[in-house]
Amino acid sequence: MKSLQAQHHVLADPRHQLEVLDELTSGHIPSFHDKLKQTGQWPLLADRVEILQINVGKMCNQTCKHCHVDAGPDRREIMSLETMQSCVDVVKKFRIPTVDITGGAPEMNPHFRWLVETLSPMGVHLMVRCNLTIILANKKYHDLPEFYRKHRMEVIASLPFYTSDRTDRQRGTGIFAQSIEALKMLNEVGYGHPDTGLQLHLVYNPAGAFLPPPQEQLRQEYQQVLWEQYGIRFNQLYVITNMPISRYLDYLLQTGNFERYMEQLVQAFNPLAVKGLMCRNTISVDWQGYLYDCDFNQMLGIPVIPEASRHISRFDIQTLEHRQIAVRPHCYGCTAGAGSSCGGQIV
Amino acid sequence: MSQTSHYYNAQDLARFGQIGEFQPTLAEKFFAYYGEVFQDGALTAKEKALIALAVAHAVQCPYCIDAYTTESYSKGWSEAQMMEAVHVAAAIRGGASLVHGVQMMNRVKDIAM
Ligand code: SF4
Ligand code: SF4
C-alpha cells in the first residue's frame, strides 16, 4: 500500500480533508464549537504545557490503513537536527517535564538517538510511540529495546488487537507475529515487569468503523491472551478512537461509513471528556518546527491560534499556556464515549 | 414530514430515543431499565452484547441486528463467534417449532382411529 501522497490522492491535501469534514457540520451535524457552547465549555482553553509532543517525521516502515499521519516508506519528511535542537532548547528553557516522541516510526529519523541522548540527562520524562515492527525491520534497530531501557523511556506500542486477523487487516500481513516478537524483546530487557519500573503500554484502536470498547475490560482480555498464549507482559492498555483524518477518512469514505461514523461520534459526545482533552496540556511540533494543539490538528494543518507563537523558534510559554484551542469536527473523536487521547480513555 | 414508504429505514435506528415524544414517562422508564440491563453485572456487558445479537436474530429486528452487530464486533467478538450466536438463535427457533410437533403428534393420535 502506498501513502495517499504517493497515490496523488485528493485527501493527501489537508485542506480537502477539512472541506469534507466541514461540509458535514454545515448540514445536520452540529459543529464542535456549538456542541461545546451547549455544554458551557466554550471557548476551549489550554491550561498548561506539560508535554511537548515532537513528531520527528512521516517516514514509517508500515502503511497502516487507519494512519492519520499518512505515513509510510515513501514519505521523506523528517525533522532536521537543527529543528530538534530548537525543541531541546525549549524543553530546557521552559522546563517542560515530558517529551513524547512520535512519527511515522520516530526511530527512522537518523537523529532520533541524538534527541533521546540529549534530553535524557536533563531528567526529562521520555515517551516513544513505537510501532513494534521497526525493532525487527533492520539489524540496526535490533538494539532499540536496550536503547529505550538505557534512557528509561516509556514505550507506547501499537497493537490494535490481541489476534492476528484484526491486527493484520489494519496494519498489513504478518504484522501481528512481528509485533509479538518485538514485545518479547522488550520484555526480555525488563519492560512490562513490575519490579523494573520500565513502562510498556499497548495501544488498541478499532479495526474498522466503530468505537472502542471500555478500556479496563479490554485490558484484562489483552493481558490474559498475551500472557497465556505468548508469555507477554505489559503495563497499561490505551484504547484510542480512530480520527476521521487522512487514510482513515479515506477508508470511511471508500466504504460508505463516513456519515454514520461521524453521527456515532456526535451521539457519543461526552461533555465530561472535555476537561481531560490532551490539547489542554500538550503542544505538538511538526518536522519543520511548526506548533499545533495536537498531532491531529498538525496533520490537518490547523496551527495554534496565537500567530506569534506558531514556530518552535518563537515558543512563548505564556501565550501558549493560556491559548484558545482550535477545534474542528474531527475533535468529536476525542470526546466520544469515555473520551480518547494519546494516553487512552479520558473518563 | 417524511414521505417515505419503507417500513424500515436505517436512519430510524438513531431516532430510537425519540419514541419519548409520544409518551415520555414510559420511554424514560424503558431507557433507564434498558441502560441498566446492558451494564456489567453477573454477566459482562460484552457477553450481553452477544446475547442481544442472537435475540435480535430470533426476533428478526433489523435495527437491533444493526446495533448489536456493531456492538458485538466492537466489544471484540469475532465473526465466527457472532455467527455461532446466530446459529444458537436459529437452533432454538427451529427446535421451538419442532418440539411443538409432539403436540401435533399427540393430537393426531387423539383423533386418528
Ligand atoms: S499508524 Fe503508525 S505504524 Fe502505521 S503507518 Fe502510521 S505511523 Fe506508521
Ligand atoms: S483533535 Fe482532540 S486533542 Fe486535538 S484539538 Fe481537537 S479535541 Fe483537542
Tab-separated table of N, CA and C in Angstrom, chain A residues 40-138:
chain	number	residue	atom	x	y	z
A	40	GLY	N	-21.523	24.667	27.878
A	40	GLY	CA	-20.854	25.723	28.649
A	40	GLY	C	-19.341	25.570	28.699
A	41	GLN	N	-18.756	24.992	27.642
A	41	GLN	CA	-17.310	24.765	27.688
A	41	GLN	C	-16.584	25.482	26.547
A	42	TRP	N	-17.170	26.566	26.116
A	42	TRP	CA	-16.595	27.356	25.032
A	42	TRP	C	-16.193	28.717	25.572
A	43	PRO	N	-15.054	29.279	25.210
A	43	PRO	CA	-14.006	28.702	24.368
A	43	PRO	C	-13.193	27.649	25.121
A	44	LEU	N	-12.602	26.755	24.361
A	44	LEU	CA	-11.776	25.712	24.957
A	44	LEU	C	-10.368	26.280	25.149
A	45	LEU	N	-9.946	26.321	26.410
A	45	LEU	CA	-8.637	26.915	26.697
A	45	LEU	C	-7.650	25.870	27.204
A	46	ALA	N	-6.384	26.091	26.839
A	46	ALA	CA	-5.326	25.226	27.375
A	46	ALA	C	-5.071	25.676	28.808
A	47	ASP	N	-4.542	24.805	29.656
A	47	ASP	CA	-4.234	25.334	30.981
A	47	ASP	C	-2.782	25.166	31.410
A	48	ARG	N	-1.999	24.436	30.680
A	48	ARG	CA	-0.575	24.333	30.972
A	48	ARG	C	0.129	23.648	29.800
A	49	VAL	N	1.457	23.678	29.818
A	49	VAL	CA	2.189	22.914	28.802
A	49	VAL	C	3.077	21.923	29.557
A	50	GLU	N	2.580	20.727	29.670
A	50	GLU	CA	3.325	19.702	30.408
A	50	GLU	C	4.055	18.749	29.478
A	51	ILE	N	3.521	18.644	28.269
A	51	ILE	CA	4.079	17.676	27.324
A	51	ILE	C	4.404	18.366	26.006
A	52	LEU	N	5.612	18.154	25.532
A	52	LEU	CA	5.927	18.566	24.167
A	52	LEU	C	5.920	17.296	23.336
A	53	GLN	N	4.969	17.221	22.420
A	53	GLN	CA	4.914	16.043	21.553
A	53	GLN	C	5.637	16.395	20.261
A	54	ILE	N	6.731	15.698	20.023
A	54	ILE	CA	7.544	16.007	18.843
A	54	ILE	C	7.302	14.950	17.776
A	55	ASN	N	6.770	15.393	16.656
A	55	ASN	CA	6.600	14.477	15.533
A	55	ASN	C	7.836	14.624	14.648
A	56	VAL	N	8.725	13.631	14.725
A	56	VAL	CA	10.016	13.749	14.050
A	56	VAL	C	9.976	13.363	12.569
A	57	GLY	N	8.790	13.059	12.065
A	57	GLY	CA	8.699	12.825	10.628
A	57	GLY	C	7.671	11.797	10.221
A	58	LYS	N	7.419	11.754	8.929
A	58	LYS	CA	6.344	10.894	8.413
A	58	LYS	C	6.856	9.564	7.864
A	59	MET	N	8.171	9.365	7.955
A	59	MET	CA	8.728	8.117	7.437
A	59	MET	C	8.334	6.954	8.335
A	60	CYS	N	7.899	5.843	7.727
A	60	CYS	CA	7.495	4.683	8.512
A	60	CYS	C	7.749	3.411	7.712
A	61	ASN	N	8.008	2.316	8.417
A	61	ASN	CA	8.185	1.030	7.726
A	61	ASN	C	6.841	0.369	7.436
A	62	GLN	N	5.766	0.892	8.007
A	62	GLN	CA	4.424	0.337	7.774
A	62	GLN	C	3.571	1.346	7.000
A	63	THR	N	2.428	0.850	6.526
A	63	THR	CA	1.459	1.736	5.850
A	63	THR	C	0.071	1.324	6.338
A	64	CYS	N	-0.199	1.532	7.608
A	64	CYS	CA	-1.473	1.074	8.184
A	64	CYS	C	-2.659	1.809	7.545
A	65	LYS	N	-3.760	1.076	7.421
A	65	LYS	CA	-4.946	1.630	6.753
A	65	LYS	C	-5.547	2.824	7.484
A	66	HIS	N	-5.362	2.865	8.808
A	66	HIS	CA	-6.026	3.916	9.579
A	66	HIS	C	-5.109	5.095	9.860
A	67	CYS	N	-3.913	5.112	9.297
A	67	CYS	CA	-2.902	6.086	9.724
A	67	CYS	C	-3.353	7.541	9.508
A	68	HIS	N	-3.375	8.315	10.592
A	68	HIS	CA	-3.799	9.714	10.464
A	68	HIS	C	-2.661	10.609	9.990
A	69	VAL	N	-1.466	10.039	9.927
A	69	VAL	CA	-0.288	10.799	9.502
A	69	VAL	C	-0.057	10.630	7.988
A	70	ASP	N	-0.677	9.612	7.404
A	70	ASP	CA	-0.403	9.197	6.024
A	70	ASP	C	1.085	8.842	5.895
A	71	ALA	N	1.583	8.195	6.936
A	71	ALA	CA	3.000	7.823	6.970
A	71	ALA	C	3.248	6.596	6.096
A	72	GLY	N	4.514	6.348	5.807
A	72	GLY	CA	4.860	5.161	5.036
A	72	GLY	C	6.300	5.204	4.570
A	73	PRO	N	6.757	4.094	3.963
A	73	PRO	CA	8.143	4.049	3.482
A	73	PRO	C	8.412	5.079	2.386
A	74	ASP	N	7.349	5.542	1.717
A	74	ASP	CA	7.580	6.506	0.626
A	74	ASP	C	7.629	7.956	1.106
A	75	ARG	N	7.398	8.175	2.402
A	75	ARG	CA	7.432	9.560	2.903
A	75	ARG	C	8.864	9.940	3.298
A	76	ARG	N	9.270	11.117	2.933
A	76	ARG	CA	10.650	11.548	3.175
A	76	ARG	C	10.762	12.691	4.180
A	77	GLU	N	9.611	13.215	4.650
A	77	GLU	CA	9.670	14.377	5.536
A	77	GLU	C	10.189	13.964	6.911
A	78	ILE	N	11.354	14.467	7.283
A	78	ILE	CA	11.861	14.185	8.633
A	78	ILE	C	12.460	15.444	9.258
A	79	MET	N	12.415	15.494	10.574
A	79	MET	CA	12.907	16.671	11.295
A	79	MET	C	14.429	16.746	11.227
A	80	SER	N	14.928	17.957	10.975
A	80	SER	CA	16.383	18.150	10.908
A	80	SER	C	16.962	18.259	12.318
A	81	LEU	N	18.266	18.096	12.398
A	81	LEU	CA	18.961	18.212	13.683
A	81	LEU	C	18.787	19.623	14.258
A	82	GLU	N	18.773	20.591	13.371
A	82	GLU	CA	18.640	21.997	13.791
A	82	GLU	C	17.286	22.221	14.494
A	83	THR	N	16.224	21.701	13.881
A	83	THR	CA	14.886	21.855	14.485
A	83	THR	C	14.820	21.102	15.816
A	84	MET	N	15.445	19.924	15.840
A	84	MET	CA	15.472	19.172	17.102
A	84	MET	C	16.168	19.967	18.191
A	85	GLN	N	17.251	20.626	17.793
A	85	GLN	CA	17.986	21.448	18.770
A	85	GLN	C	17.053	22.535	19.329
A	86	SER	N	16.249	23.138	18.457
A	86	SER	CA	15.305	24.167	18.930
A	86	SER	C	14.320	23.562	19.921
A	87	CYS	N	13.892	22.327	19.663
A	87	CYS	CA	12.963	21.655	20.587
A	87	CYS	C	13.648	21.443	21.930
A	88	VAL	N	14.894	20.980	21.882
A	88	VAL	CA	15.650	20.739	23.120
A	88	VAL	C	15.785	22.054	23.896
A	89	ASP	N	16.095	23.141	23.184
A	89	ASP	CA	16.253	24.451	23.834
A	89	ASP	C	14.973	24.848	24.565
A	90	VAL	N	13.837	24.615	23.922
A	90	VAL	CA	12.542	24.970	24.522
A	90	VAL	C	12.290	24.134	25.776
A	91	VAL	N	12.551	22.847	25.670
A	91	VAL	CA	12.322	21.941	26.812
A	91	VAL	C	13.169	22.405	28.001
A	92	LYS	N	14.408	22.769	27.683
A	92	LYS	CA	15.343	23.193	28.734
A	92	LYS	C	14.901	24.529	29.341
A	93	LYS	N	14.650	25.483	28.476
A	93	LYS	CA	14.326	26.835	28.928
A	93	LYS	C	13.049	26.871	29.770
A	94	PHE	N	12.037	26.139	29.304
A	94	PHE	CA	10.745	26.229	29.997
A	94	PHE	C	10.492	25.035	30.919
A	95	ARG	N	11.522	24.227	31.096
A	95	ARG	CA	11.444	23.058	31.982
A	95	ARG	C	10.190	22.224	31.733
A	96	ILE	N	10.005	21.882	30.501
A	96	ILE	CA	8.853	21.033	30.152
A	96	ILE	C	9.173	19.616	30.625
A	97	PRO	N	8.332	19.056	31.496
A	97	PRO	CA	8.719	17.784	32.130
A	97	PRO	C	8.700	16.550	31.229
A	98	THR	N	7.828	16.565	30.195
A	98	THR	CA	7.667	15.341	29.400
A	98	THR	C	7.798	15.604	27.903
A	99	VAL	N	8.516	14.736	27.238
A	99	VAL	CA	8.616	14.804	25.777
A	99	VAL	C	8.111	13.481	25.205
A	100	ASP	N	7.164	13.591	24.290
A	100	ASP	CA	6.515	12.432	23.687
A	100	ASP	C	6.959	12.407	22.221
A	101	ILE	N	7.759	11.401	21.872
A	101	ILE	CA	8.328	11.377	20.517
A	101	ILE	C	7.507	10.450	19.618
A	102	THR	N	7.052	11.026	18.512
A	102	THR	CA	6.178	10.259	17.626
A	102	THR	C	6.592	10.441	16.163
A	103	GLY	N	5.840	9.803	15.255
A	103	GLY	CA	6.145	9.891	13.825
A	103	GLY	C	4.877	9.626	13.055
A	104	GLY	N	5.009	8.933	11.965
A	104	GLY	CA	5.858	7.900	11.443
A	104	GLY	C	6.417	6.926	12.489
A	105	ALA	N	7.461	6.255	12.045
A	105	ALA	CA	8.234	5.471	13.000
A	105	ALA	C	9.372	6.395	13.427
A	106	PRO	N	9.279	6.965	14.637
A	106	PRO	CA	10.249	8.003	15.009
A	106	PRO	C	11.696	7.518	14.953
A	107	GLU	N	11.877	6.207	15.159
A	107	GLU	CA	13.239	5.647	15.187
A	107	GLU	C	13.904	5.715	13.815
A	108	MET	N	13.119	5.939	12.756
A	108	MET	CA	13.702	6.010	11.409
A	108	MET	C	14.347	7.362	11.135
A	109	ASN	N	14.066	8.339	11.980
A	109	ASN	CA	14.755	9.625	11.827
A	109	ASN	C	16.205	9.410	12.295
A	110	PRO	N	17.190	9.711	11.430
A	110	PRO	CA	18.587	9.419	11.801
A	110	PRO	C	19.067	10.164	13.053
A	111	HIS	N	18.340	11.203	13.451
A	111	HIS	CA	18.741	11.953	14.658
A	111	HIS	C	17.950	11.551	15.898
A	112	PHE	N	17.135	10.507	15.769
A	112	PHE	CA	16.295	10.076	16.891
A	112	PHE	C	17.130	9.824	18.149
A	113	ARG	N	18.208	9.088	17.990
A	113	ARG	CA	19.010	8.737	19.180
A	113	ARG	C	19.688	9.979	19.767
A	114	TRP	N	20.068	10.875	18.905
A	114	TRP	CA	20.667	12.126	19.400
A	114	TRP	C	19.654	12.853	20.294
A	115	LEU	N	18.431	12.930	19.825
A	115	LEU	CA	17.386	13.639	20.576
A	115	LEU	C	17.214	13.019	21.965
A	116	VAL	N	17.135	11.703	21.992
A	116	VAL	CA	16.942	10.996	23.263
A	116	VAL	C	18.157	11.184	24.159
A	117	GLU	N	19.344	11.020	23.584
A	117	GLU	CA	20.570	11.124	24.385
A	117	GLU	C	20.791	12.540	24.910
A	118	THR	N	20.252	13.526	24.236
A	118	THR	CA	20.387	14.907	24.690
A	118	THR	C	19.377	15.222	25.794
A	119	LEU	N	18.157	14.728	25.628
A	119	LEU	CA	17.108	15.056	26.608
A	119	LEU	C	17.228	14.218	27.883
A	120	SER	N	17.674	12.994	27.729
A	120	SER	CA	17.695	12.068	28.859
A	120	SER	C	18.502	12.588	30.075
A	121	PRO	N	19.744	13.084	29.884
A	121	PRO	CA	20.487	13.580	31.061
A	121	PRO	C	19.848	14.807	31.708
A	122	MET	N	18.918	15.466	31.000
A	122	MET	CA	18.253	16.649	31.560
A	122	MET	C	17.131	16.250	32.519
A	123	GLY	N	16.923	14.944	32.664
A	123	GLY	CA	15.880	14.464	33.584
A	123	GLY	C	14.476	14.552	33.008
A	124	VAL	N	14.394	14.696	31.692
A	124	VAL	CA	13.082	14.783	31.040
A	124	VAL	C	12.469	13.386	30.966
A	125	HIS	N	11.165	13.306	31.231
A	125	HIS	CA	10.474	12.026	31.070
A	125	HIS	C	10.227	11.811	29.578
A	126	LEU	N	10.759	10.709	29.049
A	126	LEU	CA	10.696	10.492	27.606
A	126	LEU	C	9.729	9.375	27.240
A	127	MET	N	8.885	9.678	26.282
A	127	MET	CA	7.960	8.664	25.776
A	127	MET	C	8.249	8.456	24.296
A	128	VAL	N	8.102	7.217	23.851
A	128	VAL	CA	8.255	6.962	22.418
A	128	VAL	C	7.055	6.164	21.934
A	129	ARG	N	6.509	6.597	20.807
A	129	ARG	CA	5.384	5.878	20.173
A	129	ARG	C	6.010	4.888	19.195
A	130	CYS	N	6.053	3.638	19.601
A	130	CYS	CA	6.772	2.625	18.829
A	130	CYS	C	5.773	1.710	18.124
A	131	ASN	N	6.005	1.465	16.836
A	131	ASN	CA	5.062	0.584	16.119
A	131	ASN	C	5.454	-0.890	16.258
A	132	LEU	N	6.460	-1.187	17.052
A	132	LEU	CA	6.958	-2.534	17.351
A	132	LEU	C	7.744	-3.174	16.212
A	133	THR	N	7.167	-3.236	15.019
A	133	THR	CA	7.855	-3.960	13.938
A	133	THR	C	9.160	-3.287	13.544
A	134	ILE	N	9.295	-2.009	13.845
A	134	ILE	CA	10.545	-1.317	13.486
A	134	ILE	C	11.745	-1.998	14.148
A	135	ILE	N	11.522	-2.567	15.331
A	135	ILE	CA	12.609	-3.219	16.070
A	135	ILE	C	13.198	-4.377	15.253
A	136	LEU	N	12.329	-5.026	14.473
A	136	LEU	CA	12.784	-6.180	13.683
A	136	LEU	C	13.080	-5.816	12.230
A	137	ALA	N	12.735	-4.596	11.844
A	137	ALA	CA	12.791	-4.223	10.425
A	137	ALA	C	14.196	-4.269	9.834
A	138	ASN	N	15.190	-4.011	10.666
A	138	ASN	CA	16.562	-3.947	10.170
A	138	ASN	C	17.486	-4.214	11.356
